[in-house]
Short mmCIF file of C-alpha atoms in Angstrom, two decimals:
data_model
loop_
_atom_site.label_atom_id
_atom_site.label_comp_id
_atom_site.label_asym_id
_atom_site.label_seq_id
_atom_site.Cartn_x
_atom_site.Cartn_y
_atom_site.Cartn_z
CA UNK A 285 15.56 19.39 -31.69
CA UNK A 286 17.60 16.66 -30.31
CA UNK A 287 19.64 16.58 -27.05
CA UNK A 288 23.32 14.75 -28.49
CA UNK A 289 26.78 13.94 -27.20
CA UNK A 290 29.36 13.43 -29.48
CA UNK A 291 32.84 12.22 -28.72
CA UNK A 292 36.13 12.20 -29.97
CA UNK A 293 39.34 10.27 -29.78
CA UNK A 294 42.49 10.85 -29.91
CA UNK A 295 43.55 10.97 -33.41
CA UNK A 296 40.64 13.24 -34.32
CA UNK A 297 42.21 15.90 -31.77
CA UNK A 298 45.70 15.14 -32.82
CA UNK A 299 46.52 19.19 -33.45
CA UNK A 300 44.86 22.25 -33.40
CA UNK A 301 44.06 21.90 -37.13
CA UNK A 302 41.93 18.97 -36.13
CA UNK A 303 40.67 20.44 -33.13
CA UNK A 304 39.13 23.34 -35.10
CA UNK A 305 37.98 20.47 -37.84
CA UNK A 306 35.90 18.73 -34.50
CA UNK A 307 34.80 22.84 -33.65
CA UNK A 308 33.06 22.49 -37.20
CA UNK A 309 31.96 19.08 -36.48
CA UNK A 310 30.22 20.52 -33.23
CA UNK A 311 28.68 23.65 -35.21
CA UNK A 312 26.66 21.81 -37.44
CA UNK A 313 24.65 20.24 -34.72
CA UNK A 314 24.56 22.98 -32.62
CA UNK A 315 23.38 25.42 -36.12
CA UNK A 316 20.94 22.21 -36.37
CA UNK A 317 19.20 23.60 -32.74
CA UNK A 318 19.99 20.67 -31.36
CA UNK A 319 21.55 20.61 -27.27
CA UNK A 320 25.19 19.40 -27.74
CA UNK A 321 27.65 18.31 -25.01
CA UNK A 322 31.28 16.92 -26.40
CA UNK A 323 33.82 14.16 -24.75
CA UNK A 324 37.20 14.78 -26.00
CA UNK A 325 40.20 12.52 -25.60
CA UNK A 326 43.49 13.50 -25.32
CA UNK A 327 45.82 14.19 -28.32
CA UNK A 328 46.93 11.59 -30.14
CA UNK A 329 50.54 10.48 -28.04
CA UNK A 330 49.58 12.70 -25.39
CA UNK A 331 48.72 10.05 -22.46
CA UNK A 332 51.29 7.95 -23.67
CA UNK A 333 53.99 10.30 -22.79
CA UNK A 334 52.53 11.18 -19.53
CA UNK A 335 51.96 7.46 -18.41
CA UNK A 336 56.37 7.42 -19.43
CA UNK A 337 57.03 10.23 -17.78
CA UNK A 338 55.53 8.59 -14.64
CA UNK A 339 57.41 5.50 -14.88
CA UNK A 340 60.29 7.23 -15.35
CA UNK A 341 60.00 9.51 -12.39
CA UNK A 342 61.09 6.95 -9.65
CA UNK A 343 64.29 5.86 -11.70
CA UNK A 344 65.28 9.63 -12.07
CA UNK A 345 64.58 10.16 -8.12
CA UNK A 346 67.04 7.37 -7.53
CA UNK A 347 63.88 5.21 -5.60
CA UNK A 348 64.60 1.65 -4.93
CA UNK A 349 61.57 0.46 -6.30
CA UNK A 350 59.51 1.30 -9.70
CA UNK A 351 56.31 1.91 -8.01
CA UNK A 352 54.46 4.34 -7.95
CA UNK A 353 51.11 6.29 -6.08
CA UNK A 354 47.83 5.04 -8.38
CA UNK A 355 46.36 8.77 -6.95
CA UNK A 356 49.21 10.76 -8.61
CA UNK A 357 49.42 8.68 -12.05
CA UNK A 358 45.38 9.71 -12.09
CA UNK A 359 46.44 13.23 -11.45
CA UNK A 360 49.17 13.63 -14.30
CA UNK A 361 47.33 11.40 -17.05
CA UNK A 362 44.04 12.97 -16.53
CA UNK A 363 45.56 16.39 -17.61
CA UNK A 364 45.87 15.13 -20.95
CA UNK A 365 42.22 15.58 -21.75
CA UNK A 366 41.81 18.78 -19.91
CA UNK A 367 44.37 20.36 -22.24
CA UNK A 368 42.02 19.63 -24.98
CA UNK A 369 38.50 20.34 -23.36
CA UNK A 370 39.99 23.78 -23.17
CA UNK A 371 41.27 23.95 -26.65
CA UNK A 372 38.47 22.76 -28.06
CA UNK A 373 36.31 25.47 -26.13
CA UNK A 374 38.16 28.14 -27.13
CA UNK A 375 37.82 27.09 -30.81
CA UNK A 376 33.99 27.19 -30.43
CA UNK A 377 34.31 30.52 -28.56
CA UNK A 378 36.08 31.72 -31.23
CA UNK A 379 33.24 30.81 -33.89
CA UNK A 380 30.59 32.42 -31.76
CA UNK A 381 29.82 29.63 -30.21
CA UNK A 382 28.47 29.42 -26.30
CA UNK A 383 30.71 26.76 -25.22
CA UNK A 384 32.71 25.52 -21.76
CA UNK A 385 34.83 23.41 -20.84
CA UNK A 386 33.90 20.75 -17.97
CA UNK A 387 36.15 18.03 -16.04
CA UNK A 388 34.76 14.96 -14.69
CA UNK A 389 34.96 16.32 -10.84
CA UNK A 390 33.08 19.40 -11.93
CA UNK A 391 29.92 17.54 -13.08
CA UNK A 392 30.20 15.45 -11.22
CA UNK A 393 31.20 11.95 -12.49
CA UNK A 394 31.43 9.65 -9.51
CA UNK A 395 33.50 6.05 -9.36
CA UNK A 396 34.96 3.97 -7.44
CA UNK A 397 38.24 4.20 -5.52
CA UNK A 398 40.28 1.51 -8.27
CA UNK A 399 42.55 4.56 -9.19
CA UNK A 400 43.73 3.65 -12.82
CA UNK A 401 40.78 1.72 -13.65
CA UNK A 402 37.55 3.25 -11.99
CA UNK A 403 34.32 2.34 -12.50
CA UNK A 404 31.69 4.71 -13.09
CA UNK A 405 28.83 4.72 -9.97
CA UNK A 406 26.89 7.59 -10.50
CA UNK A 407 26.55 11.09 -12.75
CA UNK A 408 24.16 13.82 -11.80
CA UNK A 409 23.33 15.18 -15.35
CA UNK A 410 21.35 18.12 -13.65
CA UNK A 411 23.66 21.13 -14.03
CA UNK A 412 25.18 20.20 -17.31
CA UNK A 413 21.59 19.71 -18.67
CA UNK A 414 20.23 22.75 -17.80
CA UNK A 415 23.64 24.48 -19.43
CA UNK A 416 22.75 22.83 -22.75
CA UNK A 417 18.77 24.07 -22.24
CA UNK A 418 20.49 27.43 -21.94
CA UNK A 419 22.43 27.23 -25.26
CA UNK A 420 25.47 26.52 -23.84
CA UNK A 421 28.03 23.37 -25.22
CA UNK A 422 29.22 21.15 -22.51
CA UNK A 423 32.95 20.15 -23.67
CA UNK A 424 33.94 17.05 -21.29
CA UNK A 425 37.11 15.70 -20.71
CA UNK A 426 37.10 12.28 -21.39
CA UNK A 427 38.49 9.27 -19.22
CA UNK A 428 38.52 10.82 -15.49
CA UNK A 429 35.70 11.05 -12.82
CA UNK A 430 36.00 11.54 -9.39
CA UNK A 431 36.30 8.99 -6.61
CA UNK A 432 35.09 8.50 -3.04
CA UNK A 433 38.22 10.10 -1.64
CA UNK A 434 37.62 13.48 -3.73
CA UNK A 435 40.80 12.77 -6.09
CA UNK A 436 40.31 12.43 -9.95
CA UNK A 437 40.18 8.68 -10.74
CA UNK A 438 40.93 7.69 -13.95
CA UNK A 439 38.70 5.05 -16.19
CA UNK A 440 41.53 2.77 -17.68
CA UNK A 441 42.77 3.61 -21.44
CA UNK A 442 40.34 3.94 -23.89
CA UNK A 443 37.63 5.50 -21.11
CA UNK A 444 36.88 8.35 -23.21
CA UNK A 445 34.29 6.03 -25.02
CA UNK A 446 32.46 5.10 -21.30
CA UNK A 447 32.54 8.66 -20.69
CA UNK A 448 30.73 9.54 -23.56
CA UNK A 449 28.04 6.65 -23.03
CA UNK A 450 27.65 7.13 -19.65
CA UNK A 451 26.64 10.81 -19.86
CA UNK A 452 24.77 10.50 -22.65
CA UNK A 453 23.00 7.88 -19.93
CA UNK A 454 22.98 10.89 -17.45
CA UNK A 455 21.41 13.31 -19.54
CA UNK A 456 18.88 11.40 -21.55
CA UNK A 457 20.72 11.60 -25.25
CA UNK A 458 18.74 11.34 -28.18
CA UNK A 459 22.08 9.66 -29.67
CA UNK A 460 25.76 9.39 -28.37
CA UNK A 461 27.75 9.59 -32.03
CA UNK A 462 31.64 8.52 -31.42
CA UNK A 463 34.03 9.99 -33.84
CA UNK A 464 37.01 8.09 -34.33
CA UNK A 465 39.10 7.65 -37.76
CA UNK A 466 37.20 5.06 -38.80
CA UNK A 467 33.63 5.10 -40.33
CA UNK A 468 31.80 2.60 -38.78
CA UNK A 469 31.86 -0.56 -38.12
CA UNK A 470 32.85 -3.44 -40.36
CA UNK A 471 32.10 -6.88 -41.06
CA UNK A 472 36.26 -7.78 -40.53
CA UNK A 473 39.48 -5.67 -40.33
CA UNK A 474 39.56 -4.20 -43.63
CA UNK A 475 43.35 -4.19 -43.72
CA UNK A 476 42.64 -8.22 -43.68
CA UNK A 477 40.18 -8.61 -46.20
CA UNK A 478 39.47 -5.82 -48.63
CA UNK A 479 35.81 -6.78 -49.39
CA UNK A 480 35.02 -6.23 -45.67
CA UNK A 481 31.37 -3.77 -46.35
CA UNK A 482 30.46 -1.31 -42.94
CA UNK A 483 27.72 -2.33 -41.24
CA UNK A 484 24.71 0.13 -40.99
CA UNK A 485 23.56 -1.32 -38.00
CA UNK A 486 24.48 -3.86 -35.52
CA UNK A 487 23.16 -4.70 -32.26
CA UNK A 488 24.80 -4.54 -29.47
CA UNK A 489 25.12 -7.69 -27.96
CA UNK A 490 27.18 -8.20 -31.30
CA UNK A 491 29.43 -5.14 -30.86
CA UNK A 492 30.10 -6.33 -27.09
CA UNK A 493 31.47 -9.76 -28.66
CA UNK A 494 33.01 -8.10 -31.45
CA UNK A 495 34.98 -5.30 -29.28
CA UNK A 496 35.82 -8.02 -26.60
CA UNK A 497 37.62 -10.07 -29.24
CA UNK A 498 39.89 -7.77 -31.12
CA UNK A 499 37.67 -5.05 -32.93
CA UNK A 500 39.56 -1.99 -31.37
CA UNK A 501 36.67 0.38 -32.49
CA UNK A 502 35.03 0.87 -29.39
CA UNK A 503 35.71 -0.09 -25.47
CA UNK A 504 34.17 -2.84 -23.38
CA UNK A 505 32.87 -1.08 -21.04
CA UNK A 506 31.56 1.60 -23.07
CA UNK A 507 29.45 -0.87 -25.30
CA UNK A 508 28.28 -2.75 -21.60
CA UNK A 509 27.03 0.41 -20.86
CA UNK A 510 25.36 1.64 -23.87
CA UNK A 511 23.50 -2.20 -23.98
CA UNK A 512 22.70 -1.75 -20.11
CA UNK A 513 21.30 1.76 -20.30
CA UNK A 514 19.74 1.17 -24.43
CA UNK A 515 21.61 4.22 -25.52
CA UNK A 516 21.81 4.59 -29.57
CA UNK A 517 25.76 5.12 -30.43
CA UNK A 518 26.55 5.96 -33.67
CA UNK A 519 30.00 5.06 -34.67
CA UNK A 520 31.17 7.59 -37.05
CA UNK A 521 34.39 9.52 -38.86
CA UNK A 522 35.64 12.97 -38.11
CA UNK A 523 37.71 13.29 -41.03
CA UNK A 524 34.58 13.47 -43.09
CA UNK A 525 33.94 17.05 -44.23
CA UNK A 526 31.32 18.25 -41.66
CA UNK A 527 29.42 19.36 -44.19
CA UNK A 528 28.96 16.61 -46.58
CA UNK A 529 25.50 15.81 -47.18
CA UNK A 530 24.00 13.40 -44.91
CA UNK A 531 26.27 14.62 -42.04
CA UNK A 532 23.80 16.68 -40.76
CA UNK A 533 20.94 13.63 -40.76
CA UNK A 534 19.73 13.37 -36.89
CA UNK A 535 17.87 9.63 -37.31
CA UNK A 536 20.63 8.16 -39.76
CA UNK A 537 23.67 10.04 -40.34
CA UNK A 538 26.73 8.03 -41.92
CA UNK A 539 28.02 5.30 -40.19
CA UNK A 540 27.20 2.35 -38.17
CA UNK A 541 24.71 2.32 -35.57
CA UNK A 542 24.88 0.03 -32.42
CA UNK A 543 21.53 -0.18 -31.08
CA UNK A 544 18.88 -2.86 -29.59
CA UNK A 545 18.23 -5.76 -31.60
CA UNK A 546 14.79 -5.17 -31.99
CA UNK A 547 15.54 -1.85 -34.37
CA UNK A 548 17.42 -4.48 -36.81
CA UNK A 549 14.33 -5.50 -39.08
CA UNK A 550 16.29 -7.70 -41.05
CA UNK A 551 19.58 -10.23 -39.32
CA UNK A 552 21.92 -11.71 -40.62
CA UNK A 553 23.11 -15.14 -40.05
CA UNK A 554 26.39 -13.91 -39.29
CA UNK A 555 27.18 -10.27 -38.47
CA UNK A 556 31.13 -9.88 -38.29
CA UNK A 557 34.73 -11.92 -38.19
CA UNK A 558 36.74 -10.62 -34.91
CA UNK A 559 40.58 -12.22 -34.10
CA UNK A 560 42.68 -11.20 -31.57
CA UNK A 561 46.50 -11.99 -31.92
CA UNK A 562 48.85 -12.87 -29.15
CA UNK A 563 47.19 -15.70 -27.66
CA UNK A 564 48.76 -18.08 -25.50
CA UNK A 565 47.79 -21.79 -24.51
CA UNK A 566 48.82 -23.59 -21.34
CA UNK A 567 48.29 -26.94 -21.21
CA UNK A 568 48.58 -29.16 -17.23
CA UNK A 569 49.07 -32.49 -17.53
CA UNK A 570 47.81 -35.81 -15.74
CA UNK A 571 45.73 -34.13 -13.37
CA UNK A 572 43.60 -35.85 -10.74
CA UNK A 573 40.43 -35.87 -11.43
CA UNK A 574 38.87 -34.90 -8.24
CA UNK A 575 36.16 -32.09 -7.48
CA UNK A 576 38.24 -28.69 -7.02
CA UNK A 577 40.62 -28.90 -8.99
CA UNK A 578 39.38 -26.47 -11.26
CA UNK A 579 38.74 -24.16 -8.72
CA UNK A 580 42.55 -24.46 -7.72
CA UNK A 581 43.37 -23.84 -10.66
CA UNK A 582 41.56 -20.87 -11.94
CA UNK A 583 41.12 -19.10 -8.18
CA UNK A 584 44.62 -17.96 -7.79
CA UNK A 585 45.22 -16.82 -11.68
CA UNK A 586 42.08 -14.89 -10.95
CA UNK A 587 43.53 -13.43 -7.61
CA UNK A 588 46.67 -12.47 -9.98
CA UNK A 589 44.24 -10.81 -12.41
CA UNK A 590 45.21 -13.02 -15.08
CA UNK A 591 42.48 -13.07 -17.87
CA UNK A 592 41.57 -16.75 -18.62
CA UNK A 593 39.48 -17.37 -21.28
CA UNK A 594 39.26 -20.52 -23.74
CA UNK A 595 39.35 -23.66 -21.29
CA UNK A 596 39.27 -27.18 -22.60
CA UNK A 597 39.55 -30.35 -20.87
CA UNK A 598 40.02 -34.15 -21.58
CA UNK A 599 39.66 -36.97 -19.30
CA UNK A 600 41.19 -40.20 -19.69
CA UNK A 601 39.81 -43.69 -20.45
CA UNK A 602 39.80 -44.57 -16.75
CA UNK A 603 38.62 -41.69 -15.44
CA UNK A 604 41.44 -40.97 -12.50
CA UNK A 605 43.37 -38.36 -14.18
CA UNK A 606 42.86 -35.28 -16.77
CA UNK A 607 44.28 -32.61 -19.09
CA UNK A 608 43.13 -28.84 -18.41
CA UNK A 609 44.22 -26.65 -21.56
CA UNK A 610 43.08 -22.89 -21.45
CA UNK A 611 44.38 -19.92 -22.95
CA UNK A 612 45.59 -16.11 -22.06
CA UNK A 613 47.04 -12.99 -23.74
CA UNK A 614 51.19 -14.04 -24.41
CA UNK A 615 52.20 -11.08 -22.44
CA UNK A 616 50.90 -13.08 -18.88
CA UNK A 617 52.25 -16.64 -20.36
CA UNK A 618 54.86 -16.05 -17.54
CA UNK A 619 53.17 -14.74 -14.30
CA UNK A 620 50.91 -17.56 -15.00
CA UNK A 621 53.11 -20.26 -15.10
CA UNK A 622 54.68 -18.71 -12.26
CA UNK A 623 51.84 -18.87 -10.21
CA UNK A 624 50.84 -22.42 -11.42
CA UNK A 625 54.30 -23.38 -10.18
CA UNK A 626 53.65 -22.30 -7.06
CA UNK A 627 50.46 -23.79 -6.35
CA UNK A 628 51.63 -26.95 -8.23
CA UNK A 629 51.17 -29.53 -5.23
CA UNK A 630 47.56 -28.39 -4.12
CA UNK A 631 46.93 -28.26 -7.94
CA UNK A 632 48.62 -32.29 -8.54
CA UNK A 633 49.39 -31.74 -12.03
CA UNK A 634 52.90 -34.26 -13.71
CA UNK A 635 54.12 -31.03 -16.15
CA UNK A 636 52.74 -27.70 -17.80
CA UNK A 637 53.34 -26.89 -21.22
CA UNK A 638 52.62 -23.62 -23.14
CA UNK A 639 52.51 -22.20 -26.41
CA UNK A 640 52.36 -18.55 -27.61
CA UNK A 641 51.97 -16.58 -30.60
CA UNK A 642 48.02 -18.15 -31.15
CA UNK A 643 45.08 -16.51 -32.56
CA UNK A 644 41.73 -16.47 -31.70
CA UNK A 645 39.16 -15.95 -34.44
CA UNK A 646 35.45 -15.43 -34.24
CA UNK A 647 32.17 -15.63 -36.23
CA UNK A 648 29.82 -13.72 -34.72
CA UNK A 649 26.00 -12.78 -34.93
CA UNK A 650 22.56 -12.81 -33.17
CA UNK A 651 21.09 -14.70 -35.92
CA UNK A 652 22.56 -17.72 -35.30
CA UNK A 653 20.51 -18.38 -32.21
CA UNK A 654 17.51 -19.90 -34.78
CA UNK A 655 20.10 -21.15 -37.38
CA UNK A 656 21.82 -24.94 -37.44
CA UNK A 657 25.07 -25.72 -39.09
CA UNK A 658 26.75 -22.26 -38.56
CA UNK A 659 29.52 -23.93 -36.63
CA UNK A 660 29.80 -27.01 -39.36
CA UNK A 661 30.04 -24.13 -41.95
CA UNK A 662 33.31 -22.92 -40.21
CA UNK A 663 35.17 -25.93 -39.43
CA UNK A 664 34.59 -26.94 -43.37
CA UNK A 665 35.82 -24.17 -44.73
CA UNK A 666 38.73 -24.11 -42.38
CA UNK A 667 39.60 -27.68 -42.87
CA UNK A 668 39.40 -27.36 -46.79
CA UNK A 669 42.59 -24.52 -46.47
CA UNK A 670 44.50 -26.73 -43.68
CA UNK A 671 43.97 -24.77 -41.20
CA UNK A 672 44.23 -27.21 -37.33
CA UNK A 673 41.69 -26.34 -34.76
CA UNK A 674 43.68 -25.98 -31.61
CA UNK A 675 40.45 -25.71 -29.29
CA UNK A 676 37.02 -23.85 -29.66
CA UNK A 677 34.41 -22.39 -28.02
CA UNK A 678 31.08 -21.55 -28.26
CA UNK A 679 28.10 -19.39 -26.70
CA UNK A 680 24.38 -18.45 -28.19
CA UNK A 681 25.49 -15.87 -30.84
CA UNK A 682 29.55 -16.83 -31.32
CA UNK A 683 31.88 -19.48 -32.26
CA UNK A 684 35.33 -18.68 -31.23
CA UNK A 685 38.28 -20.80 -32.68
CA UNK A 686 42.04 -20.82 -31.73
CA UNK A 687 44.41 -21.54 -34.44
CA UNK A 688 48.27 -20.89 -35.14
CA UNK A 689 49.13 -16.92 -35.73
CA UNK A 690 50.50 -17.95 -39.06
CA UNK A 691 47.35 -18.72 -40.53
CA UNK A 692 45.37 -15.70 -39.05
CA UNK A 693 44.97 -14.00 -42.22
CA UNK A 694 43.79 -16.61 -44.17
CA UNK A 695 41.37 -17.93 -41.64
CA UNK A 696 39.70 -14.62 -41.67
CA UNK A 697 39.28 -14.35 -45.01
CA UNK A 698 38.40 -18.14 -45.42
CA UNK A 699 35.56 -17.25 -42.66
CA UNK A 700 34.54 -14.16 -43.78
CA UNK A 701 33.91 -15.00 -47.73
CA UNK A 702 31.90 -18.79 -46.72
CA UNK A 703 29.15 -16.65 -44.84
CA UNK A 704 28.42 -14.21 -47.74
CA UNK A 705 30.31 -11.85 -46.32
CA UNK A 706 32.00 -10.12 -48.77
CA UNK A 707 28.54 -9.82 -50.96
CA UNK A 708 26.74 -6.75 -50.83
#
């Protein structure tokens, strides 16, 4: 017997067709005698409409201003996932099973006050574990907590995946599985490249980099915490019939697991290509180079919570001046330069320049801490298809390159087939 959370997203608990499809899902494990709690998202489109409708509700109210109260946008969105808790409960009712439904205040799930975009501080695992040691499923909505002024906080989209994590943390999981419409993890986008093979395991320093630069299978946060707290997360697909063979396997079911490095007998080189599109550069010219001036750079785009994250810089023959070149997503291109311009005489810079529609692609995997010549490998086998290196950056087990968006394709591809790859 195993104690196991499983979660899914939206798409797999797009209707009640699906929802009774995740019921089965649930059944199995539970028929298994294992201890099962469940982290649903909302439906697919749900929280989407309900972050519109709270835009919308100033403009209808005639208010002078778009804003609105973080507290209440928690309360609305959150409902979204208690809708399907309850759904989902009553499906496993309805096949005998002993289940309830649970929101994050009831377990409780504690965060911080950053309505919108809470952290998670503490669970106390106590009641819902000794629910599960009764028999009883634990069906969680997703995505919500409860913060230090006793209103439901919110965990920032895609939160359903640190939910699931973090109480699989709180209750000692055997396993955390997260269903999603994928099934597993792959070396690339297999949209991009075709020969892309799922990876049976990966570690999860490698996941981190690969969800932090454009792999869209998991959240941040949720891999940070997994890593932090060694919890085994399977990725895995709930459109699979639940009871294929193999689905059923409790130390390797179907698809990918993320796990610590030392379970991975055998690493590769290179794990996985990541890219993420809409990339931005902004270039200052003739700066002085003086101490600080990075600082007064980077301090107030940091106070604006603008993401900075590729920096390059050049100094000249002489040494008196410099060029600072760094990159963001294209969506802040113009709050940045806005708050360059603004700080532009305690900065000292002649003229800013930018550049959007840039993509960032990655080669990433643990094994190149002990191997030379991974980086030569890429620039090769860029420079043999033309692609220009715009900058590039590097850290113990990634290379991350920025190129023009037309070529992102073809640079993942390129990348992708010279490190094996697309060989089984």
């Amino acid at each position: 017997m195993a104690r196991i959370v499983m979660k899914f997203g939206g798409t797999s608990v797009a209707n009640l067709e699906r929802i009774y499809n995740v019921a089965r899902h649930v059944k199995r494990e539970v028929d298994a005698g294992h201890e099962v709690a469940v982290v649903v998202s909302a439906m697919s489109g749900k929280t989407n409409e309900l972050v519109d409708w709270v835009q919308n509700m100033p403009k209808v109210a005639g208010a002078d201003s778009p804003f609105y109260d973080a507290r209440e946008y928690d309360a609305v969105v959150a409902s979204g996932e208690q809708v399907t808790s309850g759904l989902l409960a009553i499906a496993l009712q309805s096949m005998g099973i002993n289940a309830r439904s649970w929101q994050g205040w009831q377990i409780p799930i504690k965060t911080d006050n950053a309505h919108g975009a809470a952290r998670i501080q503490e669970i106390d695992g106590a009641d819902i574990i000794r629910r599960m040691g009764e028999g009883q499923v634990a069906v969680v909505a997703g995505f919500q907590g409860i913060g230090p002024d006793n209103r439901i906080a919110t965990l920032g989209r895609g939160g359903s995946d640190t939910s699931a994590v973090a109480i699989a943390a709180g209750v000692k999981a055997d396993r955390c599985d997260i269903y999603t419409d994928v099934d597993g993890v792959y070396t690339t986008d297999p949209r991009i490249e075709p020969k892309a093979r799922r990876l049976k395991k990966i570690a999860f320093e490698e996941m981190l980099e690969m969800a932090s630069l454009g792999a869209k299978v998991l959240q941040v946060r949720s891999v940070e915490l997994a890593m932090v707290h060694k919890v085994r997360t399977f990725v895995r697909s709930s459109f699979e019939d639940p009871d294929a063979p193999g689905m059923g396997d409790l130390m390797n079911p179907p698809g990918t697991l993320i796990c610590d490095e030392e379970e991975i007998v055998e690493q590769e080189v290179v794990t996985g290509i990541a890219y993420a599109k809409d990339e931005a550069q902004i270039s200052l010219r003739r700066l002085a180079d003086r101490p600080g001036v990075s600082a007064a750079i980077f301090g107030p785009l940091a106070e604006s919570h603008i993401n900075v994250d590729m920096i390059v810089q050049n100094i000249s023959e002489d040494g008196s001046k410099t060029d600072m070149t760094f990159t963001v997503p294209s969506g802040d291109v113009d709050k940045a330069l806005a708050v360059l311009g603004s700080n532009k005489e305690k900065i000292g810079f002649d003229v800013v320049q930018s550049e959007k529609g840039l993509v960032k692609v990655s080669v990433i995997g643990i094994g190149m801490r002990s191997h030379a010549g991974v980086a030569a490998t890429a620039f090769k086998a860029l420079a043999d298809k033309g692609i220009n290196i715009k900058a590039i950056t590097t850290s113990e087990i990634k290379i991350s390159i920025l190129i023009d968006g037309p070529y992102a394709e073809l640079a993942v591809r390129t990348l992708h087939s010279c490190y094996g790859l697309d060989k089984n």
